[in-house]
Amino acid sequence: MEPNSQMTPEQAQAMQEKVKNMSPEELKEFQKQQCIFCHIAEGKMQAKKVYEDDKVIAVLDINPANAGHILLLPKEHYAIMPLMPDDLISYISMVAKALSNAMLKALKVEGTNIFIANGMSAGQKAQHFMMHIIPRNKNDNLPLTVPKMAVSKPDMEKLKEIVTKKVNEIFGIKEEKPKKAEDKEKEKKEEKKPKKTKQKIVDAEFKEIEKKIKKKSTAKKSKKKKEEEEASLDDITNVLNNL
Amino acid sequence: MPDCQFCKQIKSKENMIYEDDKAAAFLDSSFPGKVTIIPKEHYPIIENVPDFVVGHLFIIANKLSKALFECINSTGTNIIVNNGITAGQTIPHFCINIIPRRENDNINLQWQPKQLSDDEMESAELQLKEETKNIGQFDKEKKEPVKLEKKTEKIEQKDGEENYLVKQLRRIP
């Protein structure tokens, strides 16, 4: 769909200004009116339908990559996947699986690709979300292979940190910091420490009590000795007096 | 599967960015920002994967592509499934690839449209319609039924005393 090519530059500018001032609901209605695929879903435009139910419709692409190339789209107008509700995404992906299976049996091909383009920079051509289901043959040279550009380890670490943080935010997952080996060792040491200090305290108390007992016993002994000595001295003085 | 690269990666958790009971997602080192989502169970192609798992995997793919939009400034994402060797599948474990895109990033995933004759288009349409008639209900996740234990209370009777419940029964209305 390229409306700009059919309008003069002035008309295109006027249209752009009109679109800027619209609310999201008005914008959706506007897109719906312009959308070929909404017309197809409503039956206002002809297309080769291969499957239809109350939520989705599957038609053959008029510019196919291979014979039997299917476009699977929701009947409700959604421009890109992030705008769609989860239950509809789940449903349409189950239909895509069934269509891929049907394609393998009907067209007797050996492989299928499921391709989604979200945004113009990803190659989205129409303003209506759709899944491409493409039958593949050997050596058909379709450019649907994932591009390769090696990533260094430090870059991977950075990416992992940034992406994991965002993912946890979106899914509402709380991050648990993994315990380092040093922290684990510290914890083990702390567990052992209190037992030792308790033992030490008990031992120290016993020692003090022992000391006290010893002191008392030595004090008693020294008293007895003194008494004995005094007694012996008295005896001697008595003896001396009697001479 | 012991030999499968993805099954091993689920255990080692290398470059894992998301995990739940059915699926796991990893960053792929073959392209900056590329994310691969796989089911934890080993399924070779999409036809083997149960329907409710497929639905769950695509919901996660959608949320992860939202994350890529926001955190690495991509202006678009491609979601690609390679089903079968002829479709470019390299590892025999079903996966969904998310590729972040920016304008003028020199990646070309666009195909040259073929000009097919009306006959070719019609025969493809008829062949497909025959098979799509069989599309019916989708597999739902089986939840384990809740076991209800039948409890019968025994009325204990102490000697000399009558249980108040038994007394109630003997009341003459």
Coordinates of C-alpha atoms in Angstrom, one line a residue:
Chain A
M1 CA 0.0 0.0 0.0
E2 CA 1.6 3.3 -1.1
P3 CA -0.9 6.1 -0.9
N4 CA 1.8 8.8 -1.1
S5 CA 2.7 7.9 -4.7
Q6 CA -0.8 8.6 -5.8
M7 CA -1.0 12.1 -4.1
T8 CA 0.6 15.4 -4.9
P9 CA 3.3 16.6 -2.3
E10 CA 0.9 19.2 -1.0
Q11 CA -1.8 16.6 -0.4
A12 CA 0.7 14.2 1.3
Q13 CA 1.8 17.0 3.6
A14 CA -1.8 17.9 4.5
M15 CA -2.5 14.2 5.2
Q16 CA 0.6 13.9 7.5
E17 CA -0.5 16.9 9.5
K18 CA -4.0 15.5 9.9
V19 CA -2.6 12.1 11.1
K20 CA -0.4 13.9 13.7
N21 CA -3.3 15.5 15.4
M22 CA -5.4 12.3 15.6
S23 CA -6.0 10.3 18.9
P24 CA -5.0 6.6 18.9
E25 CA -8.6 5.5 18.4
E26 CA -9.0 7.9 15.5
L27 CA -5.7 6.7 14.0
K28 CA -6.8 3.1 14.2
E29 CA -10.1 3.9 12.5
F30 CA -8.2 5.8 9.8
Q31 CA -5.8 3.0 9.2
K32 CA -8.7 0.5 9.0
Q33 CA -10.4 2.5 6.3
Q34 CA -7.1 2.6 4.3
C35 CA -6.2 -1.0 5.0
I36 CA -6.5 -3.5 2.1
F37 CA -6.3 -6.5 4.5
C38 CA -9.2 -5.2 6.6
H39 CA -11.2 -5.0 3.4
I40 CA -10.2 -8.6 2.6
A41 CA -11.1 -9.8 6.1
E42 CA -14.5 -8.1 5.8
G43 CA -15.1 -9.7 2.3
K44 CA -15.0 -6.3 0.6
M45 CA -12.0 -7.3 -1.5
Q46 CA -11.4 -10.5 -3.3
A47 CA -8.6 -12.9 -2.3
K48 CA -7.8 -16.6 -2.5
K49 CA -8.8 -17.7 1.0
V50 CA -7.4 -21.0 2.3
Y51 CA -8.6 -20.8 5.9
E52 CA -11.0 -18.6 7.9
D53 CA -12.6 -18.6 11.3
D54 CA -14.0 -15.9 13.6
K55 CA -10.6 -14.5 14.7
V56 CA -8.2 -15.0 11.8
I57 CA -8.0 -15.4 8.0
A58 CA -5.4 -16.9 5.8
V59 CA -5.0 -16.0 2.1
L60 CA -2.5 -16.6 -0.7
D61 CA 0.0 -13.8 -1.3
I62 CA -0.3 -12.3 -4.7
N63 CA 3.4 -11.6 -4.7
P64 CA 4.6 -15.0 -3.4
A65 CA 8.1 -16.2 -2.6
N66 CA 7.0 -19.7 -3.6
A67 CA 3.8 -21.2 -4.8
G68 CA 1.5 -21.6 -1.9
H69 CA 2.9 -18.7 0.2
I70 CA 0.2 -17.9 2.8
L71 CA -0.5 -14.7 4.7
L72 CA -2.1 -15.3 8.0
L73 CA -3.7 -12.2 9.7
P74 CA -6.1 -11.4 12.5
K75 CA -9.4 -10.0 11.4
E76 CA -9.1 -7.2 14.0
H77 CA -6.8 -4.4 12.8
Y78 CA -3.4 -4.4 14.7
A79 CA -0.5 -2.6 13.1
I80 CA 2.3 -4.6 14.9
M81 CA 2.7 -7.5 17.2
P82 CA 3.3 -5.6 20.4
L83 CA -0.2 -4.1 20.1
M84 CA -1.9 -7.5 20.0
P85 CA -3.3 -9.2 23.1
D86 CA -1.6 -12.3 24.4
D87 CA -4.5 -14.7 23.8
L88 CA -4.8 -13.6 20.2
I89 CA -1.0 -14.1 19.7
S90 CA -1.3 -17.6 21.2
Y91 CA -4.3 -18.5 19.0
I92 CA -2.8 -17.2 15.7
S93 CA 0.5 -19.0 16.4
M94 CA -1.5 -22.3 16.9
V95 CA -3.2 -21.7 13.5
A96 CA 0.2 -21.0 11.9
K97 CA 1.4 -24.3 13.2
A98 CA -1.6 -26.1 11.7
L99 CA -1.2 -24.3 8.4
S100 CA 2.5 -25.2 8.2
N101 CA 1.5 -28.8 8.8
A102 CA -1.2 -28.6 6.1
M103 CA 1.3 -27.0 3.7
L104 CA 3.8 -29.9 4.2
K105 CA 1.0 -32.4 3.4
A106 CA -0.8 -30.6 0.6
L107 CA 2.2 -29.2 -1.4
K108 CA 4.6 -32.0 -0.5
V109 CA 7.4 -29.6 0.4
E110 CA 10.2 -30.5 2.8
G111 CA 10.3 -27.3 4.9
T112 CA 8.4 -24.2 5.8
N113 CA 9.4 -20.8 7.2
I114 CA 7.3 -18.6 9.5
F115 CA 8.3 -15.0 9.0
I116 CA 7.1 -11.9 10.9
A117 CA 8.2 -8.3 10.1
N118 CA 7.5 -5.8 12.9
G119 CA 8.2 -2.3 11.7
M120 CA 9.3 -0.7 8.4
S121 CA 13.0 -1.3 9.1
A122 CA 12.2 -5.0 9.4
G123 CA 10.5 -5.1 6.0
Q124 CA 6.9 -4.6 7.0
K125 CA 5.1 -3.4 3.9
A126 CA 1.4 -3.2 5.1
Q127 CA 0.0 -1.5 8.2
H128 CA -1.7 -4.8 9.3
F129 CA 0.0 -7.5 11.3
M130 CA 0.5 -10.7 9.4
M131 CA 2.5 -13.9 9.6
H132 CA 4.1 -15.2 6.4
I133 CA 4.0 -19.0 6.0
I134 CA 6.4 -19.9 3.2
P135 CA 6.9 -23.3 1.6
R136 CA 10.5 -24.2 0.9
N137 CA 12.1 -26.4 -1.7
K138 CA 15.7 -27.5 -2.1
N139 CA 18.0 -24.8 -3.6
D140 CA 15.2 -22.2 -4.0
N141 CA 17.7 -19.6 -2.7
L142 CA 15.3 -17.5 -0.7
P143 CA 17.1 -15.0 1.6
L144 CA 15.4 -16.2 4.7
T145 CA 18.5 -17.3 6.5
V146 CA 19.5 -15.5 9.7
P147 CA 22.4 -13.1 9.1
K148 CA 25.8 -13.7 10.7
M149 CA 28.0 -11.1 12.4
A150 CA 30.3 -12.5 15.2
V151 CA 30.0 -10.8 18.6
S152 CA 33.0 -10.6 21.0
K153 CA 32.8 -11.9 24.5
P154 CA 32.9 -8.6 26.3
D155 CA 30.1 -7.3 24.0
M156 CA 28.0 -10.4 24.8
E157 CA 28.4 -9.8 28.5
K158 CA 27.3 -6.2 28.2
L159 CA 24.3 -7.2 26.0
K160 CA 23.3 -9.9 28.4
E161 CA 23.3 -7.5 31.3
I162 CA 21.2 -4.9 29.5
V163 CA 18.8 -7.3 28.0
T164 CA 18.3 -9.4 31.1
K165 CA 17.5 -6.2 33.1
K166 CA 14.8 -5.2 30.6
V167 CA 13.4 -8.6 30.4
N168 CA 13.0 -8.9 34.2
E169 CA 11.3 -5.5 34.1
I170 CA 8.8 -6.6 31.5
F171 CA 8.1 -10.0 33.1
G172 CA 8.1 -8.6 36.6
I173 CA 10.9 -10.9 37.8
K174 CA 12.9 -9.8 40.9
E175 CA 16.7 -10.2 40.5
E176 CA 18.4 -12.4 43.0
K177 CA 22.1 -11.6 43.2
P178 CA 24.1 -14.9 42.9
K179 CA 26.3 -15.6 45.9
K180 CA 29.9 -15.3 45.2
A181 CA 32.4 -17.9 46.4
E182 CA 34.0 -15.4 48.8
D183 CA 30.6 -14.6 50.4
K184 CA 29.8 -18.3 50.8
E185 CA 33.1 -18.9 52.6
K186 CA 32.4 -15.9 54.9
E187 CA 29.0 -17.3 55.8
K188 CA 30.5 -20.7 56.6
K189 CA 33.1 -19.0 58.9
E190 CA 30.5 -17.0 60.7
E191 CA 28.5 -20.1 61.3
K192 CA 31.5 -21.7 63.0
K193 CA 32.6 -18.7 65.0
P194 CA 29.7 -18.3 67.6
K195 CA 30.2 -21.9 68.8
K196 CA 33.9 -21.3 69.5
T197 CA 33.4 -18.1 71.4
K198 CA 30.6 -19.7 73.5
Q199 CA 32.8 -22.6 74.3
K200 CA 35.6 -20.1 75.2
I201 CA 33.3 -18.2 77.5
V202 CA 32.2 -21.4 79.3
D203 CA 35.8 -22.5 79.7
A204 CA 36.8 -19.1 81.0
E205 CA 34.0 -19.2 83.6
F206 CA 35.1 -22.7 84.8
K207 CA 38.6 -21.5 85.2
E208 CA 37.6 -18.6 87.3
I209 CA 35.5 -20.8 89.5
E210 CA 38.4 -23.2 89.9
K211 CA 40.7 -20.4 90.8
K212 CA 38.3 -19.2 93.5
I213 CA 38.0 -22.7 94.9
K214 CA 41.8 -23.0 95.0
K215 CA 42.1 -19.6 96.7
K216 CA 39.7 -20.6 99.4
S217 CA 41.4 -23.9 100.0
T218 CA 44.8 -22.4 100.2
A219 CA 43.5 -19.7 102.5
K220 CA 42.1 -22.4 104.8
K221 CA 45.3 -24.3 104.7
S222 CA 47.3 -21.2 105.6
K223 CA 45.0 -20.5 108.6
K224 CA 45.4 -24.0 109.9
K225 CA 49.2 -23.8 109.6
K226 CA 49.2 -20.5 111.5
E227 CA 47.1 -22.0 114.2
E228 CA 49.4 -25.0 114.5
E229 CA 52.4 -22.8 114.6
E230 CA 50.9 -20.6 117.3
A231 CA 50.0 -23.7 119.3
S232 CA 53.5 -25.1 119.1
L233 CA 55.0 -21.7 120.2
D234 CA 52.8 -21.6 123.2
D235 CA 53.9 -25.1 124.2
I236 CA 57.5 -24.1 124.0
T237 CA 57.0 -20.9 126.1
N238 CA 55.2 -23.0 128.7
V239 CA 58.0 -25.4 128.9
L240 CA 60.6 -22.6 129.2
N241 CA 58.6 -21.0 132.0
N242 CA 58.5 -24.2 134.0
L243 CA 62.3 -24.6 134.0
Chain B
M1 CA 18.3 -35.4 24.1
P2 CA 21.9 -35.7 25.2
D3 CA 23.5 -34.8 21.9
C4 CA 21.4 -31.7 21.2
Q5 CA 23.2 -28.4 21.5
F6 CA 20.1 -26.6 22.7
C7 CA 19.3 -29.2 25.4
K8 CA 22.9 -28.8 26.7
Q9 CA 22.6 -25.1 26.7
I10 CA 19.4 -25.3 28.8
K11 CA 21.4 -27.1 31.4
S12 CA 24.5 -24.9 31.3
K13 CA 22.4 -21.7 31.1
E14 CA 25.0 -20.0 29.0
N15 CA 23.9 -16.6 27.8
M16 CA 20.4 -17.3 29.2
I17 CA 18.2 -14.2 29.5
Y18 CA 14.8 -15.7 30.4
E19 CA 13.5 -19.0 31.7
D20 CA 10.2 -20.5 32.9
D21 CA 8.7 -24.0 33.2
K22 CA 8.1 -24.5 29.5
A23 CA 10.7 -22.3 27.6
A24 CA 14.1 -20.7 27.7
A25 CA 15.6 -17.8 25.8
F26 CA 19.3 -17.1 25.0
L27 CA 21.4 -14.4 23.4
D28 CA 23.0 -15.8 20.2
S29 CA 26.6 -14.9 19.6
S30 CA 26.3 -15.2 15.8
F31 CA 24.6 -11.8 15.6
P32 CA 24.4 -8.8 18.0
G33 CA 21.1 -8.7 19.9
K34 CA 19.8 -11.9 18.3
V35 CA 17.6 -13.9 20.7
T36 CA 16.7 -17.6 20.4
I37 CA 13.7 -19.0 22.2
I38 CA 13.3 -22.8 22.6
P39 CA 11.0 -25.1 24.4
K40 CA 12.6 -27.0 27.3
E41 CA 11.3 -30.3 26.0
H42 CA 13.1 -31.6 22.9
Y43 CA 10.9 -31.2 19.8
P44 CA 12.6 -31.3 16.3
I45 CA 10.0 -29.2 14.3
I46 CA 6.9 -27.2 15.0
E47 CA 4.6 -30.1 14.0
N48 CA 5.8 -32.0 17.1
V49 CA 5.4 -29.2 19.5
P50 CA 2.1 -29.2 21.5
D51 CA -0.2 -26.4 20.5
F52 CA -0.3 -24.7 24.0
V53 CA 3.5 -24.7 24.0
V54 CA 3.6 -23.0 20.6
G55 CA 1.2 -20.3 21.9
H56 CA 3.3 -19.8 25.0
L57 CA 6.6 -19.5 23.0
F58 CA 5.1 -16.8 20.7
I59 CA 3.8 -14.8 23.6
I60 CA 7.3 -14.8 25.0
A61 CA 8.7 -13.9 21.6
N62 CA 6.4 -10.9 21.5
K63 CA 7.5 -9.7 24.9
L64 CA 11.2 -10.2 24.2
S65 CA 10.9 -8.3 20.9
K66 CA 9.3 -5.5 23.0
A67 CA 12.4 -5.6 25.3
L68 CA 14.7 -5.4 22.3
F69 CA 12.8 -2.4 20.9
E70 CA 13.3 -0.6 24.2
C71 CA 16.8 -1.5 25.4
I72 CA 19.0 -1.7 22.3
N73 CA 17.2 1.0 20.3
S74 CA 16.1 -1.2 17.5
T75 CA 13.4 0.2 15.3
G76 CA 12.0 -3.1 14.1
T77 CA 12.3 -6.9 14.8
N78 CA 12.0 -9.9 12.6
I79 CA 10.7 -13.2 14.0
I80 CA 11.8 -16.2 12.0
V81 CA 11.1 -19.9 12.4
N82 CA 13.1 -22.3 10.3
N83 CA 11.2 -25.5 10.0
G84 CA 13.2 -28.2 8.3
I85 CA 16.7 -28.4 6.7
T86 CA 15.4 -26.9 3.4
A87 CA 14.1 -24.0 5.4
G88 CA 17.5 -23.3 6.9
Q89 CA 17.2 -25.2 10.2
T90 CA 20.6 -26.1 11.5
I91 CA 19.9 -27.6 14.9
P92 CA 17.1 -30.3 15.2
H93 CA 15.4 -28.6 18.2
F94 CA 12.6 -26.2 17.4
C95 CA 13.5 -22.6 17.9
I96 CA 12.1 -19.1 17.3
N97 CA 14.7 -16.5 16.3
I98 CA 14.3 -12.8 17.0
I99 CA 16.5 -10.4 15.0
P100 CA 16.6 -6.7 16.0
R101 CA 16.6 -4.4 13.0
R102 CA 17.6 -0.8 12.3
E103 CA 17.2 1.4 9.3
N104 CA 20.1 0.9 6.8
D105 CA 21.5 -2.0 8.6
N106 CA 22.4 -3.8 5.3
I107 CA 20.5 -6.9 6.1
N108 CA 18.3 -8.2 3.3
L109 CA 15.6 -10.7 4.2
Q110 CA 13.3 -9.7 1.3
W111 CA 12.5 -12.2 -1.4
Q112 CA 12.0 -11.5 -5.1
P113 CA 8.2 -12.1 -5.7
K114 CA 7.5 -14.7 -8.3
Q115 CA 5.0 -14.2 -11.1
L116 CA 2.9 -17.3 -11.0
S117 CA 0.3 -18.2 -13.5
D118 CA -3.4 -18.3 -12.5
D119 CA -3.4 -22.1 -12.8
E120 CA -0.5 -22.5 -10.4
M121 CA -2.2 -20.2 -7.9
E122 CA -5.5 -22.0 -8.2
S123 CA -4.0 -25.5 -7.8
A124 CA -2.1 -24.3 -4.7
E125 CA -5.3 -22.8 -3.3
L126 CA -7.3 -26.0 -3.8
Q127 CA -4.6 -28.3 -2.5
L128 CA -4.3 -26.2 0.7
K129 CA -8.0 -25.9 1.2
E130 CA -8.3 -29.8 1.3
E131 CA -5.9 -30.0 4.2
T132 CA -7.1 -26.9 6.1
K133 CA -10.5 -28.5 6.4
N134 CA -9.0 -30.8 9.1
I135 CA -7.9 -27.9 11.3
G136 CA -10.0 -28.3 14.4
Q137 CA -9.5 -27.8 18.1
F138 CA -6.1 -27.1 19.5
D139 CA -4.4 -29.0 22.3
K140 CA -4.8 -27.5 25.7
E141 CA -2.5 -27.9 28.7
K142 CA -3.7 -30.8 30.8
K143 CA -4.0 -29.7 34.4
E144 CA -3.9 -32.4 37.1
P145 CA -7.3 -32.9 38.7
V146 CA -7.7 -31.8 42.3
K147 CA -8.0 -34.9 44.5
L148 CA -10.8 -34.5 47.0
E149 CA -10.5 -36.7 50.1
K150 CA -13.7 -38.1 51.5
K151 CA -13.7 -37.3 55.2
T152 CA -16.2 -39.1 57.4
E153 CA -16.1 -38.0 61.0
K154 CA -16.4 -40.8 63.5
I155 CA -18.5 -39.9 66.5
E156 CA -16.6 -40.8 69.6
Q157 CA -18.6 -41.9 72.6
K158 CA -17.1 -41.6 76.0
D159 CA -18.4 -44.0 78.7
G160 CA -21.1 -42.4 80.8
E161 CA -21.4 -39.4 78.5
E162 CA -23.4 -39.0 75.4
N163 CA -21.9 -37.1 72.5
Y164 CA -23.7 -33.9 71.9
L165 CA -24.3 -34.8 68.3
V166 CA -26.0 -38.1 69.3
K167 CA -28.1 -36.1 71.8
Q168 CA -29.3 -33.8 69.0
L169 CA -30.5 -36.8 67.0
R170 CA -32.5 -38.1 69.9
R171 CA -34.3 -34.8 70.5
I172 CA -38.0 -35.2 70.1
P173 CA -39.2 -32.4 67.9

